[in-house]
Tab-separated table of C-alpha atoms in Angstrom:
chain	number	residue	atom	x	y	z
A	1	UNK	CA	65.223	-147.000	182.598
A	2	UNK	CA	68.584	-145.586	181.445
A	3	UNK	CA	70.112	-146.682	185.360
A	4	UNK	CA	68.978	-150.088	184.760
A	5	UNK	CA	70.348	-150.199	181.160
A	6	UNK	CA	73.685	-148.496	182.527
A	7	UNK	CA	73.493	-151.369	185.210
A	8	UNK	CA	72.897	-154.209	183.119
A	9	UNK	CA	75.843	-153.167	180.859
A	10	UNK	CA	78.267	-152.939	183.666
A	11	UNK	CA	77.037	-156.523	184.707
A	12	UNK	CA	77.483	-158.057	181.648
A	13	UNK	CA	80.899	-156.348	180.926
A	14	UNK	CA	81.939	-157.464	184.086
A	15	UNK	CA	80.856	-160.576	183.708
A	16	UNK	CA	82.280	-160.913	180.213
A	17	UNK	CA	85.649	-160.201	181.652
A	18	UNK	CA	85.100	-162.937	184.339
A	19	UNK	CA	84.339	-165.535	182.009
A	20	UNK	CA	87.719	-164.268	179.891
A	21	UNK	CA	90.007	-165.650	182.948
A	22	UNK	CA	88.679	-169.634	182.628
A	23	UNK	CA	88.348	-168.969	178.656
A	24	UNK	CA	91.943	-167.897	178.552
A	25	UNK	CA	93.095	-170.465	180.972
A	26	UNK	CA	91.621	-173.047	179.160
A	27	UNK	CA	93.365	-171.976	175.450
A	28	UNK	CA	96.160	-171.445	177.704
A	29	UNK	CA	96.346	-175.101	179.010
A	30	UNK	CA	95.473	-176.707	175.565
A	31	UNK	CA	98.620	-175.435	173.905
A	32	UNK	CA	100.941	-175.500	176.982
A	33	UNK	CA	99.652	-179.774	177.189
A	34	UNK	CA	99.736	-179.659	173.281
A	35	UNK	CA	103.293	-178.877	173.221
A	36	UNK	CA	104.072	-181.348	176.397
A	37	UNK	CA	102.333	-184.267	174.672
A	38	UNK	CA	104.023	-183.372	171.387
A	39	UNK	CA	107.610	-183.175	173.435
A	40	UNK	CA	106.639	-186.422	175.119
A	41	UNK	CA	105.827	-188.369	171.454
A	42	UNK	CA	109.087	-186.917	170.262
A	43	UNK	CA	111.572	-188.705	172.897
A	44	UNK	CA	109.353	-191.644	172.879
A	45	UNK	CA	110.329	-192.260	168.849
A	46	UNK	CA	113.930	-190.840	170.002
A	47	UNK	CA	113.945	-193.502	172.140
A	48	UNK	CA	113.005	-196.275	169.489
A	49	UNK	CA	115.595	-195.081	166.878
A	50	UNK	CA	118.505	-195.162	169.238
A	51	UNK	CA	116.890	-199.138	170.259
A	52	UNK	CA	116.882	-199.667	166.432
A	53	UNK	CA	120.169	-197.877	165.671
A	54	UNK	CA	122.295	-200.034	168.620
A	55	UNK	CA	120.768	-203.422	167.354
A	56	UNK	CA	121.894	-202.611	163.147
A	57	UNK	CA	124.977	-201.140	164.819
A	58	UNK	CA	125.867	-204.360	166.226
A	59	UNK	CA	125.018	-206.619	163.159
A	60	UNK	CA	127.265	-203.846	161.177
A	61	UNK	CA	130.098	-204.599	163.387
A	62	UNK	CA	129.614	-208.499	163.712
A	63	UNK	CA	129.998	-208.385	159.358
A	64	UNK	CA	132.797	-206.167	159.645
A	65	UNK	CA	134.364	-208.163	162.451
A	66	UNK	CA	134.305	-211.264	160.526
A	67	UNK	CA	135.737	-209.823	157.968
A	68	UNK	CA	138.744	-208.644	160.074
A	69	UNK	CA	139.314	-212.324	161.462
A	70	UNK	CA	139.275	-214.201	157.966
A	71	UNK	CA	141.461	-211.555	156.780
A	72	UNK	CA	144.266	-212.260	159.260
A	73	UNK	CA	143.922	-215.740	159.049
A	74	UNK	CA	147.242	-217.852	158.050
A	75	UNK	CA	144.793	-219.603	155.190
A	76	UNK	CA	143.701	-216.056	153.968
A	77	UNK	CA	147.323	-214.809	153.459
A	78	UNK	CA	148.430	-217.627	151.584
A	79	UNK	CA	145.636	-217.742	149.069
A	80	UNK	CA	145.719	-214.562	148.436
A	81	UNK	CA	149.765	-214.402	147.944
A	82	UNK	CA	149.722	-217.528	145.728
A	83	UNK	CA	150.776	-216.902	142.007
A	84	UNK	CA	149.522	-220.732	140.604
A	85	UNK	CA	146.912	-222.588	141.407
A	86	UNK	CA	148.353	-225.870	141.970
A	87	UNK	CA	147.614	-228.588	144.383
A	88	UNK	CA	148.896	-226.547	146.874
A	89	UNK	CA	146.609	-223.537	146.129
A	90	UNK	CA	143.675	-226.287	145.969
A	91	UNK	CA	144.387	-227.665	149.612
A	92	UNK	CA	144.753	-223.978	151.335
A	93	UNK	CA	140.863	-223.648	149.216
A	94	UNK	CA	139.738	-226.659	151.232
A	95	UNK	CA	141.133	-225.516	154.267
A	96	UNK	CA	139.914	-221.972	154.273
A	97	UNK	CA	136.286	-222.834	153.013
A	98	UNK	CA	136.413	-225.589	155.627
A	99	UNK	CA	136.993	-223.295	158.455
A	100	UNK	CA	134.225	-220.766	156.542
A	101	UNK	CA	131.559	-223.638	157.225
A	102	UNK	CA	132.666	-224.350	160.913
A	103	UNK	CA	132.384	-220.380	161.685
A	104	UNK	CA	128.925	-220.807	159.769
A	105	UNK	CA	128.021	-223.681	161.554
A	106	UNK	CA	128.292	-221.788	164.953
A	107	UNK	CA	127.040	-218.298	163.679
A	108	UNK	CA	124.495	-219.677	161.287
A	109	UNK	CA	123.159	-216.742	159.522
A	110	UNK	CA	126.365	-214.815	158.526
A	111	UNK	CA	127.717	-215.924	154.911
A	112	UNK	CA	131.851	-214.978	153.879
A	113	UNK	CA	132.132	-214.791	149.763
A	114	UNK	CA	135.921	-214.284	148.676
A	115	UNK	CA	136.337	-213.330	145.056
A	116	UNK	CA	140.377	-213.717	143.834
A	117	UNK	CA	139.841	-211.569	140.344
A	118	UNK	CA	143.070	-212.688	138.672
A	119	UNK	CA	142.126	-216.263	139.200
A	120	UNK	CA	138.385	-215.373	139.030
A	121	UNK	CA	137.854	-217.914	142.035
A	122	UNK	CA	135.375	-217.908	144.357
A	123	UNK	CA	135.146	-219.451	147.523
A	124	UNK	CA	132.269	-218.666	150.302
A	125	UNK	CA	131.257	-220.983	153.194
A	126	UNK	CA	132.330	-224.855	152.445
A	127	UNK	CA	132.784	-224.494	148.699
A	128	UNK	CA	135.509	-223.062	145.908
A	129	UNK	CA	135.458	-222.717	142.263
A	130	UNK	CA	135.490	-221.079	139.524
A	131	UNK	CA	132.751	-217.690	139.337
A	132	UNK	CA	130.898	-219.428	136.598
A	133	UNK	CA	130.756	-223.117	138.034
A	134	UNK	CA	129.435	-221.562	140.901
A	135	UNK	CA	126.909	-219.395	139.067
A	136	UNK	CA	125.660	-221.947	137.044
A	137	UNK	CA	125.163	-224.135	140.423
A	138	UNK	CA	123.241	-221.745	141.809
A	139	UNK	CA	121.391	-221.199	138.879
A	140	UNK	CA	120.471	-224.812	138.182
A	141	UNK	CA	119.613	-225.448	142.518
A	142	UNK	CA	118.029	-222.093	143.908
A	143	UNK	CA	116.624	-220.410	140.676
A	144	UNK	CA	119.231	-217.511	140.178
A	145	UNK	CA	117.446	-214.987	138.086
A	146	UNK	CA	120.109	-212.699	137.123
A	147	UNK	CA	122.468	-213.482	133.779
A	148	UNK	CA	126.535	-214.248	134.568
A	149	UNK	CA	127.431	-210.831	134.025
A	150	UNK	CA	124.915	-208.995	136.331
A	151	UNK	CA	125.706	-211.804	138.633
A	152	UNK	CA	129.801	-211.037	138.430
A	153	UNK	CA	129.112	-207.490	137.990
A	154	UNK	CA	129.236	-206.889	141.215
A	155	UNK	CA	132.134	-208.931	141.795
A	156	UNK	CA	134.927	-206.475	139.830
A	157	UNK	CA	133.681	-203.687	142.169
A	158	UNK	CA	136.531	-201.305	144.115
A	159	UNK	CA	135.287	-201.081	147.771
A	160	UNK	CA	136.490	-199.436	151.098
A	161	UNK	CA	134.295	-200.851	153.887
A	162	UNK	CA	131.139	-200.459	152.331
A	163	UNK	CA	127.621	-201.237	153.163
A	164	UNK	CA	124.983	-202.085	150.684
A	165	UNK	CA	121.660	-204.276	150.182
A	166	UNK	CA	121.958	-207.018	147.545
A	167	UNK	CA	120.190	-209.812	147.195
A	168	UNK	CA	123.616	-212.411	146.190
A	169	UNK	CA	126.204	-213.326	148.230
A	170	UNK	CA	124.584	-215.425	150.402
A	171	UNK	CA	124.609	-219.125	151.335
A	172	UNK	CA	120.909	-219.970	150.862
A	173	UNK	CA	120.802	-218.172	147.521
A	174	UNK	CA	118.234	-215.627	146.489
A	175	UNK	CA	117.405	-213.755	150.031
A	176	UNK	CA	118.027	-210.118	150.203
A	177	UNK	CA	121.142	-208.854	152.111
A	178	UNK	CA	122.503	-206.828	154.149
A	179	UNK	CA	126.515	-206.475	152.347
A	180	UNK	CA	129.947	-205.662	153.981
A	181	UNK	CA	132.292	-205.347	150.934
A	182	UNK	CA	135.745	-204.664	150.853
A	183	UNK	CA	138.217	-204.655	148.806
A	184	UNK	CA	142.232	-206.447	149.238
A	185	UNK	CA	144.718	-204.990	146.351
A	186	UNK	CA	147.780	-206.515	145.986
A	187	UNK	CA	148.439	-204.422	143.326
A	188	UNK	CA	147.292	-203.455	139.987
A	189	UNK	CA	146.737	-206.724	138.794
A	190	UNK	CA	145.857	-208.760	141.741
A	191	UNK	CA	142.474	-207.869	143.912
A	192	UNK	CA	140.924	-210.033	146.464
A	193	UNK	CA	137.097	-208.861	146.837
A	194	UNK	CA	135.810	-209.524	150.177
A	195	UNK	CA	131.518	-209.994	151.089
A	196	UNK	CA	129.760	-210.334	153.853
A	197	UNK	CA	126.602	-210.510	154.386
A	198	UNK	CA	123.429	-211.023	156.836
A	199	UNK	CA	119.953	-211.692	155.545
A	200	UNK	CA	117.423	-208.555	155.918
A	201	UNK	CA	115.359	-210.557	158.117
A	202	UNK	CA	117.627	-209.114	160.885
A	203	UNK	CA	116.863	-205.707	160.634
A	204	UNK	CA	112.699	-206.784	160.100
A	205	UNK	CA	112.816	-208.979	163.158
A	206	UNK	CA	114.221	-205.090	165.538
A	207	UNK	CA	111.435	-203.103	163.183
A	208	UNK	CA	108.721	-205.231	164.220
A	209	UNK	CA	107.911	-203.261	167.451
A	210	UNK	CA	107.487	-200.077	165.251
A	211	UNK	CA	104.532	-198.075	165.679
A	212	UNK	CA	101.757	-198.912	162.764
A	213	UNK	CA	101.895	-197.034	159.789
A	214	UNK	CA	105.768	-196.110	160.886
A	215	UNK	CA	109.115	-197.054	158.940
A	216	UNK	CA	112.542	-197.645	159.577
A	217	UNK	CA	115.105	-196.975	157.132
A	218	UNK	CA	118.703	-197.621	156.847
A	219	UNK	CA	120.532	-195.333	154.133
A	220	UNK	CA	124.402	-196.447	152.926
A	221	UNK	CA	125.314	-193.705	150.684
A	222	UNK	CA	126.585	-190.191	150.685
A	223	UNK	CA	124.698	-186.623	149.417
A	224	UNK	CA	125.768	-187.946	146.005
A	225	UNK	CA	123.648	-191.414	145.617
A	226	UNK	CA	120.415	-192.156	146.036
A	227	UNK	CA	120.526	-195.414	144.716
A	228	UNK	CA	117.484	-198.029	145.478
A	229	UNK	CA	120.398	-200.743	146.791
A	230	UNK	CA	121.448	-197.658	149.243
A	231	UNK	CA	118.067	-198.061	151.155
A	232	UNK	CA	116.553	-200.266	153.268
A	233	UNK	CA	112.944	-199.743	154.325
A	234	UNK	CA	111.242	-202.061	156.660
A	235	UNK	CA	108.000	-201.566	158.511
A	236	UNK	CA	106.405	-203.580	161.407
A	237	UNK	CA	105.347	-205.996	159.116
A	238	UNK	CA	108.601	-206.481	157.521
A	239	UNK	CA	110.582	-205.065	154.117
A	240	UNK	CA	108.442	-202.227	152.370
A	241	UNK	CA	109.297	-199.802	149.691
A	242	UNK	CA	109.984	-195.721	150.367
A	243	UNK	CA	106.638	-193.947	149.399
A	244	UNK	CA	106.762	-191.914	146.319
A	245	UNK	CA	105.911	-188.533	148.060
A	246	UNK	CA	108.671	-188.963	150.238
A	247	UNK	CA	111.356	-186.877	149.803
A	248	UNK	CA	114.479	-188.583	151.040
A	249	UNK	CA	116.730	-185.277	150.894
A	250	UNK	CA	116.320	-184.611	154.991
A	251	UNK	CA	117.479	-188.309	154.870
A	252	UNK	CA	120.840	-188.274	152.870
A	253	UNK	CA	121.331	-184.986	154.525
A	254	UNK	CA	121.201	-186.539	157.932
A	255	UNK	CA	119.077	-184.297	159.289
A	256	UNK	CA	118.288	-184.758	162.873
A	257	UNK	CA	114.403	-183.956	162.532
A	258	UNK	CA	112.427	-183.051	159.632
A	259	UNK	CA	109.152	-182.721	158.147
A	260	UNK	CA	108.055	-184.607	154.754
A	261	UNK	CA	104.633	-185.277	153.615
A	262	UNK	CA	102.193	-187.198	155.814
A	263	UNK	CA	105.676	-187.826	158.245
A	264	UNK	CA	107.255	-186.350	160.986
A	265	UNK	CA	111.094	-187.939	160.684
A	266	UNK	CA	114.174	-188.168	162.744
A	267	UNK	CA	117.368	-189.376	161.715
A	268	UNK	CA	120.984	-190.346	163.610
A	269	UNK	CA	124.653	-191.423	161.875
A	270	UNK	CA	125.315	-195.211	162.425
A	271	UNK	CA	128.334	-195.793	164.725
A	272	UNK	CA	130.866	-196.183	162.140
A	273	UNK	CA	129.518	-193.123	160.077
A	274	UNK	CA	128.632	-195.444	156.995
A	275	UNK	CA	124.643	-195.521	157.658
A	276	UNK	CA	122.214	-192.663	158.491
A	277	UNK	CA	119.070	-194.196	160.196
A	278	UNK	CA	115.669	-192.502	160.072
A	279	UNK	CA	112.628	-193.129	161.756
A	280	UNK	CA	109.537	-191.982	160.020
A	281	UNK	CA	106.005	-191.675	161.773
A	282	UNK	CA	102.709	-190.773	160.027
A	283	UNK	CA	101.678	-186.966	161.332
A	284	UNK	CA	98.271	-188.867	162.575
A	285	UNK	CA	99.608	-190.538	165.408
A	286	UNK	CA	100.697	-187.252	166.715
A	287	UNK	CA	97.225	-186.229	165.542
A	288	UNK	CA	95.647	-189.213	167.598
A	289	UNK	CA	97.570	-188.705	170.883
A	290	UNK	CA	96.562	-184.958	170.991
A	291	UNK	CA	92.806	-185.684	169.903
A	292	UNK	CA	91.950	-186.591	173.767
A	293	UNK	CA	93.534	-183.364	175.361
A	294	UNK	CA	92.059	-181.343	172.711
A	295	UNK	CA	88.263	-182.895	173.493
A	296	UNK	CA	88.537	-182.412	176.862
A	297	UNK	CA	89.377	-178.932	176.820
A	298	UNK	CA	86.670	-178.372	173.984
A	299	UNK	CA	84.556	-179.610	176.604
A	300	UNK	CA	85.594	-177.185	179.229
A	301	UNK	CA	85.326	-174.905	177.078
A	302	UNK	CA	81.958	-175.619	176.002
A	303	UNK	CA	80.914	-175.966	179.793
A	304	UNK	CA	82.205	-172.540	181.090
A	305	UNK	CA	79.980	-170.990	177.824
A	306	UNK	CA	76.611	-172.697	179.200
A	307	UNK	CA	76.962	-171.946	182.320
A	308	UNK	CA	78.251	-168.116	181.966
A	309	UNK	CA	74.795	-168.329	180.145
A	310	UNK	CA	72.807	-170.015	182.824
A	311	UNK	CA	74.033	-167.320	185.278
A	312	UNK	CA	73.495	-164.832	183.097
């Protein structure tokens, strides 16, 4: 009785260590493909945010470009060099704005707002006056909200090629833009502001491949801001706001991958070096991808089991 027992032990030992070598395979596999599939999702979202970061790059450069070729214009230079505003001031207005609406005409969605501060004049595609004639146009036609001085606030501003979202400066009124601001001193007196902007619906129309549940955002500032109008968040379905939980440090950081809640992010520097883009995608679409690889070696796992009993 004690042989048998001896020879039922060494049986199932040995068979115990048999069924180790598929068990282990099989853990084996599921984290080896775990960490593949995980690799593969990772350049796949790589892949999107350098898609998404050439197309912004481009509309970044077509604002600042524009800006460069009003700038050097013969119109530009006299306005802003002119000390009076006489007739002849008036007639370089008309001629400037004029050639403002024929570049608008041909690149329709790009708007050019030029604000002279010692004359507080504004001109911007096809049309000149004073900041508060113009205000109170655009009051009266496309339902400005803000007051004159949040308006012209933004006006007075000191820029160096910066890039903000705003939602003035543009020819249809009232849509939210993307803004190229600079600033022309003549000296301490004299400043020529300089805007130009693109609507948002831009950037939504390149987001709208984005995975669901994923979001896009552009940031404009530096580790010192965090400012709302430094963000832009837009989702497949168009402009959305940053989640609450979020925490956009790994963002303004520039961090090339992080980890916040319910997200898995990356992020890459815009071409110029004034934006950081960041891709964020919900931690269940990993989750989802790696659901099917981790059934099926449940499965085998289960399998081997049954039958290592069956045989037994």
């Amino acid at each position: 009785m004690r042989k048998k027992n001896t020879v039922l032990f060494n049986w199932a030992v040995s068979y115990a260590v048999i069924l180790l070598v598929p068990l282990i395979t099989i853990f084996a596999n599921y984290y080896h493909n775990t960490a593949i599939i995980k690799d593969e999702i990772m350049q796949a979202n790589e892949l999107i945010l350098k898609n998404l970061k050439d197309n912004v790059d481009r509309v970044l450069e077509d604002e600042r470009e524009m800006y460069i070729f009003f700038s050097t214009q013969k119109e530009f230079q006299q306005l802003v060099s002119a000390t009076e505003m006489d007739w002849e001031f008036y007639e370089k207005v008309a001629e400037f704005s004029a050639r403002l609406a024929d570049y608008g005409r041909n690149n329709d969605e790009i708007s050019y707002w030029m604000y002279m501060e010692d004359k507080d004049y504004l001109i911007n595609n096809g049309s000149g006056g004073s900041s508060r004639n113009i205000y109170y146009n655009q009051k009266t036609y496309m339902n400005e909200e803000k007051t004159y001085e949040q308006w012209t606030s933004l006006m007075h501003g000191q820029f160096s090629n910066d890039f903000f979202v705003y939602d003035g400066f543009y020819k249809d009124y009232g849509k939210r833009n993307l803004i190229y601001a600079n600033s022309y001193n003549l000296g301490e007196s004299q400043k020529v502001n300089i805007f130009v902007s693109l609507p948002i619906s831009l950037i939504e129309q390149f987001a709208n491949t984005l995975p669901e549940g994923s979001m896009f955002i552009v940031y404009f500032g530096d580790k010192r801001e965090d400012k709302q109008e430094k963000f832009l968040v837009v989702s497949s379905s168009g402009m959305t706001e940053l989640p609450e939980n979020v925490d956009i440090t790994p963002i303004v950081d520039g961090k090339k991958t992080f980890d916040v809640i319910d997200y898995t992010g990356l992020s890459t520097t815009a071409q110029n070096g004034k934006a950081v883009y960041a891709l964020l995608v919900p931690e269940q679409t990993f989750w989802n991808d790696l659901r099917y690889s981790r059934n099926m070696h449940f499965a085998g796992l289960v399998i081997t089991l049954l039958l290592g009993f069956v045989v037994y």
